[in-house]
Short mmCIF file of C-alpha atoms in Angstrom, two decimals:
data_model
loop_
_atom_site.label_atom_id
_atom_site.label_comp_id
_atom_site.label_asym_id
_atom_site.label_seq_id
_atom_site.Cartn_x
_atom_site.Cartn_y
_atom_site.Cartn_z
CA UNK T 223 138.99 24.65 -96.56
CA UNK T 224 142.14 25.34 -98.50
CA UNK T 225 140.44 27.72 -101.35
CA UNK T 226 142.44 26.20 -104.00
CA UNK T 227 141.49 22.84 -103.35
CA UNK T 228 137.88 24.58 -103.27
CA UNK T 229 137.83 25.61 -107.05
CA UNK T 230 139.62 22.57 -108.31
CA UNK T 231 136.67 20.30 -106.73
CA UNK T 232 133.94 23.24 -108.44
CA UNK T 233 135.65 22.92 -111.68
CA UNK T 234 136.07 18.88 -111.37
CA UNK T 235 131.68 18.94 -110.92
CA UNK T 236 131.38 21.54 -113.60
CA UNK T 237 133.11 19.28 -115.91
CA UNK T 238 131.35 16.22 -115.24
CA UNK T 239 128.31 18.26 -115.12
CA UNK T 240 129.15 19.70 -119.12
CA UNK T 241 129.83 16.12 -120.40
CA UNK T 242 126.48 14.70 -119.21
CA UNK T 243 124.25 17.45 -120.07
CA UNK T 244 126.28 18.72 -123.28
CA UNK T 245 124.92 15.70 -124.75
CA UNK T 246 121.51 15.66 -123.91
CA UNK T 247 121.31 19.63 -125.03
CA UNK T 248 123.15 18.68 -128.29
CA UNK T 249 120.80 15.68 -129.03
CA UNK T 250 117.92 17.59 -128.29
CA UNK T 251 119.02 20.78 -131.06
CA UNK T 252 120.01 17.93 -133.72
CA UNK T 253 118.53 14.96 -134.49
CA UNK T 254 120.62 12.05 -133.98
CA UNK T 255 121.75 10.13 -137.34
CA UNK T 256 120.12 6.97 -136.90
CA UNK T 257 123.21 4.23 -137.06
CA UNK T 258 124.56 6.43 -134.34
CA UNK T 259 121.47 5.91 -132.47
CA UNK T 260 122.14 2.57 -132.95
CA UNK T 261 125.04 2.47 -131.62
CA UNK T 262 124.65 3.99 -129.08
CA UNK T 263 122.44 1.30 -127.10
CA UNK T 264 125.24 -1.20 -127.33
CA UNK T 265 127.00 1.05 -125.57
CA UNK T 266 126.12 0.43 -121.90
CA UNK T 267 126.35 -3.16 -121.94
CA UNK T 268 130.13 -2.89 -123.49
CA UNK T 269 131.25 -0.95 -121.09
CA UNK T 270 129.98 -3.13 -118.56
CA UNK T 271 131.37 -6.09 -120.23
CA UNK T 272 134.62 -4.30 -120.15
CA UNK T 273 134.77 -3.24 -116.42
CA UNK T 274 133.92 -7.14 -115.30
CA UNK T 275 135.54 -9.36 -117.33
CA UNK T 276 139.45 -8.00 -117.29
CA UNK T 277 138.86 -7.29 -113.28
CA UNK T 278 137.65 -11.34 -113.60
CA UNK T 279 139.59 -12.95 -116.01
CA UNK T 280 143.21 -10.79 -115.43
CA UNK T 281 143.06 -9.46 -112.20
CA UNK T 282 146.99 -9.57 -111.88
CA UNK T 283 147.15 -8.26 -115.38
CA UNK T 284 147.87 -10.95 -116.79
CA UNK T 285 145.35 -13.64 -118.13
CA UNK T 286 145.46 -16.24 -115.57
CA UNK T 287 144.10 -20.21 -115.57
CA UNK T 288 140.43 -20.15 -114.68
CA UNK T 289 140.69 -23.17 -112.61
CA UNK T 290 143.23 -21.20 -110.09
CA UNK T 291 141.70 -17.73 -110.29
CA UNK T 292 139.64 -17.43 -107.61
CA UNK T 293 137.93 -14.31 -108.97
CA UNK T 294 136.18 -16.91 -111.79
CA UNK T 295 134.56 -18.74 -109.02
CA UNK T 296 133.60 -16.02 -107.02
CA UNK T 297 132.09 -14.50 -109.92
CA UNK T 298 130.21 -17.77 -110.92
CA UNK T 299 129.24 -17.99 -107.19
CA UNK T 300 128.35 -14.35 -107.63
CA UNK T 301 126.20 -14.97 -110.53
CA UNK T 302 124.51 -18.28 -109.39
CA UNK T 303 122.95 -16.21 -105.98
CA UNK T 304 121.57 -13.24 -108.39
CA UNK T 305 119.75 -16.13 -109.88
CA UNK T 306 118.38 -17.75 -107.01
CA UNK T 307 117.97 -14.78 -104.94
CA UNK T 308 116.57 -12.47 -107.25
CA UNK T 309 118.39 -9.66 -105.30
CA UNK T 310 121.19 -7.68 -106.60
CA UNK T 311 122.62 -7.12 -103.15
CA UNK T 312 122.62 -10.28 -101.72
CA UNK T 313 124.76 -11.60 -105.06
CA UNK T 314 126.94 -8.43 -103.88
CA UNK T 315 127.30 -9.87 -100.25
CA UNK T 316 127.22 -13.82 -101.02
CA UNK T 317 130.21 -12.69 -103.84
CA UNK T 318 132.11 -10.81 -101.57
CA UNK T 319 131.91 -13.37 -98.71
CA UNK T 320 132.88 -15.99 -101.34
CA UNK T 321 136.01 -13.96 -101.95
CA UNK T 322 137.27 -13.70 -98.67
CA UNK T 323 136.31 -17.42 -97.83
CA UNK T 324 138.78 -18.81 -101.32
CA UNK T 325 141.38 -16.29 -99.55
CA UNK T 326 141.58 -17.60 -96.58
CA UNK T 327 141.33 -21.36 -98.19
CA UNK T 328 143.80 -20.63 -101.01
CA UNK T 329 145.83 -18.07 -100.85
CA UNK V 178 119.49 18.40 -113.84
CA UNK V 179 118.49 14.29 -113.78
CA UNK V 180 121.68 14.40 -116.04
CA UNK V 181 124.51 14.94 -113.42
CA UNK V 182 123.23 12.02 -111.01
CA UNK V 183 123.59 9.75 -114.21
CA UNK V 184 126.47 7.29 -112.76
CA UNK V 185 126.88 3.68 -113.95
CA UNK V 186 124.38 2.29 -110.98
CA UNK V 187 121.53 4.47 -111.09
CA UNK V 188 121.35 4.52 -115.01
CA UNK V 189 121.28 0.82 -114.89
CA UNK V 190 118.51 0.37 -111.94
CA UNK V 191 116.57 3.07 -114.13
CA UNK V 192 116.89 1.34 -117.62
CA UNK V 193 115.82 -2.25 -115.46
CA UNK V 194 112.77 -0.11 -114.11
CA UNK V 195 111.95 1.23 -117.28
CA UNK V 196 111.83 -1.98 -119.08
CA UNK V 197 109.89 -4.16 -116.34
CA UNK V 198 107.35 -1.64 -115.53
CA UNK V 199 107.29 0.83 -118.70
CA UNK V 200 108.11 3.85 -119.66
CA UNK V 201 106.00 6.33 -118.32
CA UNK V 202 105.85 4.86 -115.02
CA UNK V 203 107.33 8.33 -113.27
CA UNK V 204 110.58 7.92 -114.89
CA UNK V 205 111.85 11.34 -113.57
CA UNK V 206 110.85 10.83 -110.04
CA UNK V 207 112.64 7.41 -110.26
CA UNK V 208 115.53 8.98 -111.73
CA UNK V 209 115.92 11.54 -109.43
CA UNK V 210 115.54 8.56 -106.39
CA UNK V 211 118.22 6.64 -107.85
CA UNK V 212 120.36 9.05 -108.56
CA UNK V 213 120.11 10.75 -104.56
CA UNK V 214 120.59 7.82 -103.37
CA UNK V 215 123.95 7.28 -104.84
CA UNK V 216 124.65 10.30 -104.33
CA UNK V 217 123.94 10.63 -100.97
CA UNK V 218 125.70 7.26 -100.16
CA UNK V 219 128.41 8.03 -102.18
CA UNK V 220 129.63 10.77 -100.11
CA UNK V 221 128.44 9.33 -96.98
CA UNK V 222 130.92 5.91 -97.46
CA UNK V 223 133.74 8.45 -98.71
CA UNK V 224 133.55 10.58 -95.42
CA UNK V 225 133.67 6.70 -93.56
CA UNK V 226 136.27 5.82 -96.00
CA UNK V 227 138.83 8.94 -95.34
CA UNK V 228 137.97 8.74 -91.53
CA UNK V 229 138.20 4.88 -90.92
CA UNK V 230 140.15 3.93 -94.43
CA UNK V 231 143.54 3.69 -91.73
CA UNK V 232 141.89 0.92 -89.94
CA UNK V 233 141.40 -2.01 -92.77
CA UNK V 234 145.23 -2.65 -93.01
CA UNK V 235 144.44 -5.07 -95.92
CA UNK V 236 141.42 -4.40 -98.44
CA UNK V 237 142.15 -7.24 -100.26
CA UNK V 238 141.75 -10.08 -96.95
CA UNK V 239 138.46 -8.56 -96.85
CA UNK V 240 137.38 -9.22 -100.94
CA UNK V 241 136.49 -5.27 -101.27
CA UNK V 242 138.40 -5.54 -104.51
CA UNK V 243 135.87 -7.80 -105.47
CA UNK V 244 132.96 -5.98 -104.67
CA UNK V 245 133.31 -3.98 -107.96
CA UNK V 246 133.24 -6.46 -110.33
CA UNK V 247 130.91 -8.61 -108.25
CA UNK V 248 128.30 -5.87 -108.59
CA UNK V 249 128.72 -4.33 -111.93
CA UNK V 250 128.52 -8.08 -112.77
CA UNK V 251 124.84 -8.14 -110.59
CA UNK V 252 123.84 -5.17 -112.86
CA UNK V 253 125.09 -6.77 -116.48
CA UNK V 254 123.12 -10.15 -115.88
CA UNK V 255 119.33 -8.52 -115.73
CA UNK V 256 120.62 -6.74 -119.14
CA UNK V 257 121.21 -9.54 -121.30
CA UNK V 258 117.82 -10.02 -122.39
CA UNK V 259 118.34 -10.68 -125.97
CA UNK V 260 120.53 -13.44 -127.92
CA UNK V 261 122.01 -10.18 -129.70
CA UNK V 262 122.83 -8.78 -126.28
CA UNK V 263 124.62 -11.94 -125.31
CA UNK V 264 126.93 -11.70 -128.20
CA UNK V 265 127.56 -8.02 -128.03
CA UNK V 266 128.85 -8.73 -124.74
CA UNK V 267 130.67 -11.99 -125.56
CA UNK V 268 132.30 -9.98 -128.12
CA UNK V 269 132.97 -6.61 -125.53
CA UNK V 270 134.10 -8.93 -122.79
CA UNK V 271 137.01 -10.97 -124.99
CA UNK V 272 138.14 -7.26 -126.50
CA UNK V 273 138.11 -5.64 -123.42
CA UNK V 274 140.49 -9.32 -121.74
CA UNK V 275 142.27 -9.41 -124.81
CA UNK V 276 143.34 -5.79 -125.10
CA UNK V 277 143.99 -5.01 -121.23
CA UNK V 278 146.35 -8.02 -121.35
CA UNK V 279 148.16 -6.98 -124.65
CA UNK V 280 148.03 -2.91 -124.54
CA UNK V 281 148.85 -0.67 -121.73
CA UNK V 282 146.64 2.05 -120.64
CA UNK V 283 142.88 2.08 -120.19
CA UNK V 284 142.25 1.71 -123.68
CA UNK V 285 140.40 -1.71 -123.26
CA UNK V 286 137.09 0.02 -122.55
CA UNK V 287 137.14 1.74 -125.71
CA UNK V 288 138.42 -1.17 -128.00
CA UNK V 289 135.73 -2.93 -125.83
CA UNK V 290 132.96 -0.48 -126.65
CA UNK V 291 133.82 0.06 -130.58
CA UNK V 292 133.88 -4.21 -130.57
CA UNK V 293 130.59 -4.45 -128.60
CA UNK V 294 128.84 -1.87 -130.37
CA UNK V 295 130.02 -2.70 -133.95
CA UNK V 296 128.86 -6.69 -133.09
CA UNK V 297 125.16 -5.30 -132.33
CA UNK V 298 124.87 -3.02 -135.04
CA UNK V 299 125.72 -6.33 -137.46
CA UNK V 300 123.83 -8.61 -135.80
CA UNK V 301 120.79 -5.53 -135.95
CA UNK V 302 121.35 -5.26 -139.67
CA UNK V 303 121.75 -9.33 -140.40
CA UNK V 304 118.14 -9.34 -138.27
CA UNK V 305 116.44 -6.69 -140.36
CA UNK V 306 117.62 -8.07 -143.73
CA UNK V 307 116.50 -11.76 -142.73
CA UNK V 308 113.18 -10.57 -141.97
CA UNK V 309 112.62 -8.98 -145.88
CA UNK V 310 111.37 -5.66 -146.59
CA UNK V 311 109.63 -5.00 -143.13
CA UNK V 312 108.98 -1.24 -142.55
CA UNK V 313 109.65 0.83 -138.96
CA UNK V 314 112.20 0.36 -136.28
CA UNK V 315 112.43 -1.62 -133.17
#
């Protein structure tokens, strides 16, 4: 292994390591102001909300027509197993499928 | 240590377990599970991925590029447990569209987050002073 490429993937971990357990070490030496506590719970679910609905809505980029964007349906189809099945991976699979099906039909 | 196998997944199969079965329900051991399980995975389907990655000529044919969305969107449904949640992620979602459409960069997550978060902290505040003068914290 090419030592360089060695420390860069070392110091890569170390610094994901530092910004996941800075914060528990600093919440745990100061208490944490309330509203920011607060806050804090929406967080999650934002970020979420921000990693699906661009990739769904504007997967080109730009905002397309829901009735032509195949990624709508596939999500809806997506969405509609979790609820009958229950199962997060079989939404995954039934989505997926879904996706390359409207491909092959559409585009 | 729990804190560096703390990726998108296994924090949200954690917080799901946490809430359906309680807290104290060996929330480090199930942490720890999670987490080594991605982890493990992970780098399993990377080494197939730089070894085989030649032979799908076309991701897309195959709806891979779906297969992010479709299960981040699997983990956001079981979280929207609230009529507050709903709208803080009503409110994330159209920031994050409306911002990755109109301004370059990745700066839709955090426009998305500062929305999102600033919707649930009114809607917490509009709840608490509807319900008068009552004492402690939810």
């Amino acid at each position: 292994v090419n030592p360089y490429h060695l420390i860069v993937i070392l110091a890569m971990g170390a610094v994901t390591y530092a910004t996941r357990v800075g914060f528990f070490g600093l919440t745990r030496q100061f208490q944490l102001h309330p509203l920011l506590r607060r806050l804090l719970e929406y967080v999650p679910l934002s970020i979420l909300a921000a990693l699906i609905f661009p990739a769904v809505l504007a997967p080109s980029g730009n905002l397309e027509s829901p009735v032509t964007n195949i990624y709508v349906w596939a999500a809806i189809v997506t969405s509609a197993a979790l609820l009958a099945a229950r199962r997060p991976w079989v939404a995954i699979i039934v989505g997926v499928a879904t996706m390359v099906l409207l491909r092959q039909v559409v585009g | 240590m729990l804190a560096f196998g703390m990726v998108d997944e296994s924090y949200l199969v954690s917080v799901t377990h946490f809430r359906e079965h309680g807290q104290d329900s060996g929330s480090r051991h199930f942490m720890l599970a999670s987490a080594s399980a991605m982890y493990f995975v992970w780098a399993a389907s990377s080494l197939a991925g730089a070894m085989a990655g030649h032979a799908i000529a076309d991701p897309l044919k195959w709806g891979l590029d779906f297969a992010m969305p479709a299960t981040f969107l699997t983990l956001l449904l079981p979280q929207m447990v609230s009529l507050r949640l709903l709208v803080v992620v009503v409110v994330a979602a159209t920031a994050a569209t409306a911002s990755y459409v109109l301004v370059p960069g990745k700066w839709y997550i955090l426009i998305a987050v500062v929305a999102g978060t600033a919707a649930g902290l009114l809607l917490e505040t509009l709840a608490e002073a509807e319900s008068g003068h009552r004492r402690g914290q939810a």
